[in-house]
């Protein structure tokens, strides 16, 4: 059933228009269930030298990931790029062990080109900034506690202190909003400049670490850039293999 995704390149997750930022129910790790099935099947097909079905399974993975599109959360974009990297792992193994027909290589190259061309980091950073603004706004108005807003356990000492004295967290709002504005601008840069800019932002983060998870998000954004670079390398590898086959080298 999962293999049917190879013929479904235009699926898309829907965003509920009335949902508050912290209530968005978007792509989560359950998306990996069909993706893991397809990836394991593809590895098995490489072992059996069934390259046509290997290519089909990889295209199905790319199509499943593509359904995330520009969903405005960092988790969604990390899931998308992680799925794409899983498919590139299979492709790299297939290229190293056997040959594939030019038609299937062309199909894979088209899927890889779409994956490499898409950059969801700007949409993700804008969505996460909206989450931060909504969190601080509701906290300031007394509608939520710190632990409710961050989905953190309230039983530990740190959580209880934050809930009793929300001003400890609220005082970080101006600093954090400036950092998030900078991160949104950084997300529009190319990968080389983006990595360096995110590292500069990481250095600027206040100590102790902000309870909103901004430090973690900066690190994940850097990992996203590295994964996208790997996908582009696989595009080159497939193009080189097509050239090799065409010229019998």
Short mmCIF file of C-alpha atoms in Angstrom, two decimals:
data_model
loop_
_atom_site.label_atom_id
_atom_site.label_comp_id
_atom_site.label_asym_id
_atom_site.label_seq_id
_atom_site.Cartn_x
_atom_site.Cartn_y
_atom_site.Cartn_z
CA UNK A 1 0.00 0.00 0.00
CA UNK A 2 2.77 2.45 0.89
CA UNK A 3 4.33 1.97 -2.54
CA UNK A 4 1.27 3.65 -4.10
CA UNK A 5 2.79 6.93 -2.93
CA UNK A 6 5.20 6.79 -5.89
CA UNK A 7 2.30 7.96 -8.06
CA UNK A 8 1.05 10.61 -5.63
CA UNK A 9 3.41 13.61 -5.81
CA UNK A 10 0.85 16.30 -4.99
CA UNK A 11 -0.41 15.45 -1.50
CA UNK A 12 -0.33 18.12 1.17
CA UNK A 13 -1.00 18.46 4.88
CA UNK A 14 -3.81 20.90 5.66
CA UNK A 15 -3.39 23.76 8.12
CA UNK A 16 -6.49 24.47 10.19
CA UNK A 17 -7.13 28.21 9.85
CA UNK A 18 -8.65 28.70 13.30
CA UNK A 19 -5.96 26.88 15.26
CA UNK A 20 -3.76 28.87 17.63
CA UNK A 21 -0.03 28.43 16.95
CA UNK A 22 0.54 26.06 19.85
CA UNK A 23 -2.52 24.01 18.87
CA UNK A 24 -1.43 23.18 15.32
CA UNK A 25 -1.80 19.46 14.60
CA UNK A 26 0.65 18.99 11.78
CA UNK A 27 3.03 16.28 10.64
CA UNK A 28 4.63 14.36 13.49
CA UNK A 29 6.82 11.29 13.88
CA UNK A 30 3.92 8.98 12.93
CA UNK A 31 4.71 9.95 9.33
CA UNK A 32 7.84 7.82 9.67
CA UNK A 33 5.74 4.63 9.85
CA UNK A 34 5.11 4.34 6.08
CA UNK A 35 8.47 5.93 5.34
CA UNK A 36 10.36 3.33 7.38
CA UNK A 37 8.44 0.57 5.58
CA UNK A 38 9.44 2.00 2.22
CA UNK A 39 13.06 2.54 3.22
CA UNK A 40 13.48 -0.99 4.60
CA UNK A 41 11.81 -2.38 1.48
CA UNK A 42 14.14 -0.34 -0.71
CA UNK A 43 17.23 -1.66 1.11
CA UNK A 44 15.91 -5.20 0.64
CA UNK A 45 15.40 -4.54 -3.07
CA UNK A 46 18.97 -3.26 -3.44
CA UNK A 47 20.14 -6.50 -1.86
CA UNK A 48 18.03 -8.47 -4.37
CA UNK A 49 19.30 -6.32 -7.28
CA UNK A 50 15.76 -5.18 -8.08
CA UNK A 51 16.68 -1.63 -9.06
CA UNK A 52 13.35 -0.66 -10.61
CA UNK A 53 11.45 -1.30 -7.38
CA UNK A 54 14.26 0.35 -5.41
CA UNK A 55 13.75 3.53 -7.42
CA UNK A 56 9.98 3.32 -6.99
CA UNK A 57 10.30 2.99 -3.21
CA UNK A 58 12.65 5.98 -3.03
CA UNK A 59 10.31 8.13 -5.14
CA UNK A 60 7.45 7.12 -2.82
CA UNK A 61 9.50 8.36 0.16
CA UNK A 62 10.18 11.69 -1.55
CA UNK A 63 6.48 12.09 -2.36
CA UNK A 64 5.48 11.35 1.24
CA UNK A 65 7.98 13.94 2.48
CA UNK A 66 6.91 16.47 -0.14
CA UNK A 67 3.38 16.47 1.30
CA UNK A 68 4.74 18.50 4.23
CA UNK A 69 5.51 21.34 1.82
CA UNK A 70 5.98 24.63 3.76
CA UNK A 71 4.21 23.53 6.94
CA UNK A 72 5.23 26.26 9.43
CA UNK A 73 6.89 24.27 12.22
CA UNK A 74 10.49 23.26 12.59
CA UNK A 75 9.48 19.70 13.53
CA UNK A 76 7.62 19.29 10.24
CA UNK A 77 10.58 20.52 8.19
CA UNK A 78 13.01 18.30 10.12
CA UNK A 79 10.76 15.30 9.45
CA UNK A 80 10.69 16.16 5.76
CA UNK A 81 14.44 16.47 5.39
CA UNK A 82 15.06 13.36 7.53
CA UNK A 83 12.83 11.30 5.24
CA UNK A 84 14.61 12.68 2.19
CA UNK A 85 18.00 11.79 3.68
CA UNK A 86 16.77 8.23 4.33
CA UNK A 87 15.95 7.94 0.62
CA UNK A 88 19.33 9.38 -0.39
CA UNK A 89 21.04 6.74 1.78
CA UNK A 90 19.33 4.03 -0.26
CA UNK A 91 20.21 5.73 -3.54
CA UNK A 92 23.87 6.04 -2.55
CA UNK A 93 23.97 2.35 -1.63
CA UNK A 94 22.30 1.38 -4.92
CA UNK A 95 24.74 3.45 -6.98
CA UNK A 96 27.66 1.85 -5.18
CA UNK A 97 26.53 -1.76 -5.61
CA UNK A 98 24.87 -2.09 -9.00
CA UNK A 99 23.50 -0.28 -12.05
CA UNK A 100 20.07 1.21 -12.66
CA UNK A 101 18.33 1.96 -15.93
CA UNK A 102 18.57 5.52 -17.23
CA UNK A 103 14.80 5.90 -17.07
CA UNK A 104 14.74 5.14 -13.34
CA UNK A 105 17.79 7.32 -12.74
CA UNK A 106 16.01 10.15 -14.50
CA UNK A 107 12.96 9.66 -12.26
CA UNK A 108 15.16 9.68 -9.16
CA UNK A 109 17.01 12.76 -10.35
CA UNK A 110 13.72 14.62 -10.81
CA UNK A 111 12.61 13.67 -7.27
CA UNK A 112 15.99 14.68 -5.85
CA UNK A 113 15.89 17.98 -7.73
CA UNK A 114 12.52 18.80 -6.15
CA UNK A 115 13.83 17.89 -2.70
CA UNK A 116 17.02 19.92 -3.14
CA UNK A 117 15.16 22.96 -4.50
CA UNK A 118 12.73 23.13 -1.59
CA UNK A 119 13.85 25.10 1.45
CA UNK A 120 11.33 25.08 4.27
CA UNK A 121 13.56 26.77 6.84
CA UNK A 122 12.13 30.26 6.35
CA UNK A 123 8.54 29.02 6.77
CA UNK A 124 9.61 27.02 9.84
CA UNK A 125 11.36 29.96 11.50
CA UNK A 126 8.38 32.25 10.89
CA UNK A 127 6.05 29.65 12.38
CA UNK A 128 8.26 29.12 15.43
CA UNK A 129 8.53 32.88 15.95
CA UNK A 130 4.72 33.07 15.93
CA UNK A 131 4.66 30.33 18.56
CA UNK A 132 7.05 32.35 20.76
CA UNK A 133 5.02 35.56 20.38
CA UNK A 134 1.77 33.72 21.17
CA UNK A 135 3.38 32.02 24.18
CA UNK A 136 4.63 35.26 25.74
CA UNK A 137 1.36 37.09 24.97
CA UNK A 138 -0.78 34.45 26.69
CA UNK A 139 1.68 34.16 29.58
CA UNK A 140 1.61 37.93 30.14
CA UNK A 141 -2.21 37.92 30.09
CA UNK A 142 -2.30 35.07 32.63
CA UNK A 143 -4.08 32.66 30.26
CA UNK A 144 -1.42 29.95 30.55
CA UNK A 145 1.42 28.99 32.87
CA UNK A 146 5.00 28.57 31.70
CA UNK A 147 4.81 24.78 31.83
CA UNK A 148 1.46 24.72 29.99
CA UNK A 149 2.79 26.91 27.22
CA UNK A 150 5.97 24.91 26.74
CA UNK A 151 4.42 21.48 27.26
CA UNK A 152 6.91 20.89 30.06
CA UNK A 153 6.30 18.88 33.25
CA UNK A 154 5.17 21.06 36.17
CA UNK A 155 6.24 18.52 38.78
CA UNK A 156 9.96 19.32 38.71
CA UNK A 157 11.42 22.16 40.76
CA UNK A 158 12.34 24.31 37.76
CA UNK A 159 8.82 24.11 36.35
CA UNK A 160 7.22 24.99 39.69
CA UNK A 161 9.50 28.01 40.09
CA UNK A 162 8.66 29.28 36.60
CA UNK A 163 4.94 28.84 37.22
CA UNK A 164 5.11 30.67 40.56
CA UNK A 165 7.26 33.51 39.20
CA UNK A 166 6.48 33.90 35.45
CA UNK A 167 8.34 37.22 35.45
CA UNK A 168 11.58 35.19 35.38
CA UNK A 169 10.58 34.07 31.89
CA UNK A 170 8.70 37.19 30.74
CA UNK A 171 11.79 39.37 31.16
CA UNK A 172 13.40 37.41 28.31
CA UNK A 173 10.72 38.38 25.78
CA UNK A 174 12.47 41.42 24.21
CA UNK A 175 15.77 39.54 23.92
CA UNK A 176 14.16 36.45 22.50
CA UNK A 177 12.01 38.35 20.00
CA UNK A 178 15.12 40.12 18.69
CA UNK A 179 16.85 36.75 18.33
CA UNK A 180 13.86 35.28 16.49
CA UNK A 181 13.67 38.23 14.10
CA UNK A 182 17.32 37.64 13.34
CA UNK A 183 16.73 33.90 12.85
CA UNK A 184 13.90 34.57 10.38
CA UNK A 185 16.22 36.81 8.38
CA UNK A 186 19.01 34.24 8.62
CA UNK A 187 16.72 31.50 7.26
CA UNK A 188 16.57 33.35 3.93
CA UNK A 189 20.35 33.18 3.39
CA UNK A 190 22.14 30.53 1.38
CA UNK A 191 23.52 27.55 3.27
CA UNK A 192 27.09 28.74 3.80
CA UNK A 193 26.07 32.15 5.10
CA UNK A 194 23.17 30.61 7.03
CA UNK A 195 25.33 28.18 8.97
CA UNK A 196 27.73 30.94 10.00
CA UNK A 197 24.86 33.26 10.96
CA UNK A 198 23.14 30.59 13.08
CA UNK A 199 26.44 29.99 14.88
CA UNK A 200 26.64 33.73 15.63
CA UNK A 201 23.10 33.59 17.03
CA UNK A 202 24.00 30.60 19.19
CA UNK A 203 26.84 32.64 20.73
CA UNK A 204 24.42 35.48 21.49
CA UNK A 205 21.98 33.28 23.41
CA UNK A 206 21.75 34.36 27.05
CA UNK A 207 22.96 32.21 29.89
CA UNK A 208 21.15 30.56 31.62
CA UNK A 209 19.52 29.00 28.55
CA UNK A 210 16.07 30.30 27.65
CA UNK A 211 13.31 27.90 28.80
CA UNK A 212 11.52 28.17 25.44
CA UNK A 213 13.98 25.84 23.71
CA UNK A 214 15.51 28.45 21.40
CA UNK A 215 19.02 27.01 21.92
CA UNK A 216 17.83 23.58 20.77
CA UNK A 217 16.07 25.09 17.74
CA UNK A 218 19.23 26.88 16.58
CA UNK A 219 21.16 23.59 16.69
CA UNK A 220 18.45 21.77 14.73
CA UNK A 221 18.42 24.53 12.12
CA UNK A 222 22.14 24.03 11.58
CA UNK A 223 21.58 20.28 11.14
CA UNK A 224 18.86 21.01 8.58
CA UNK A 225 21.36 22.95 6.43
CA UNK A 226 23.81 20.05 6.52
CA UNK A 227 21.13 17.54 5.48
CA UNK A 228 20.08 19.71 2.53
CA UNK A 229 23.70 19.86 1.40
CA UNK A 230 23.85 16.06 1.45
CA UNK A 231 20.74 15.84 -0.74
CA UNK A 232 22.35 18.14 -3.29
CA UNK A 233 25.44 15.93 -3.30
CA UNK A 234 23.24 12.94 -4.15
CA UNK A 235 21.75 14.91 -7.07
CA UNK A 236 25.27 15.25 -8.44
CA UNK A 237 25.98 11.55 -7.85
CA UNK A 238 22.90 10.48 -9.84
CA UNK A 239 23.75 12.90 -12.66
CA UNK A 240 27.31 11.53 -12.76
CA UNK A 241 25.99 7.96 -12.92
CA UNK A 242 23.73 8.83 -15.85
CA UNK A 243 26.70 10.40 -17.64
CA UNK A 244 28.83 7.32 -16.95
CA UNK A 245 26.22 4.97 -18.34
CA UNK A 246 25.61 7.11 -21.42
CA UNK A 247 29.31 7.24 -22.30
CA UNK A 248 30.12 3.70 -21.11
CA UNK A 249 32.79 4.78 -18.67
#
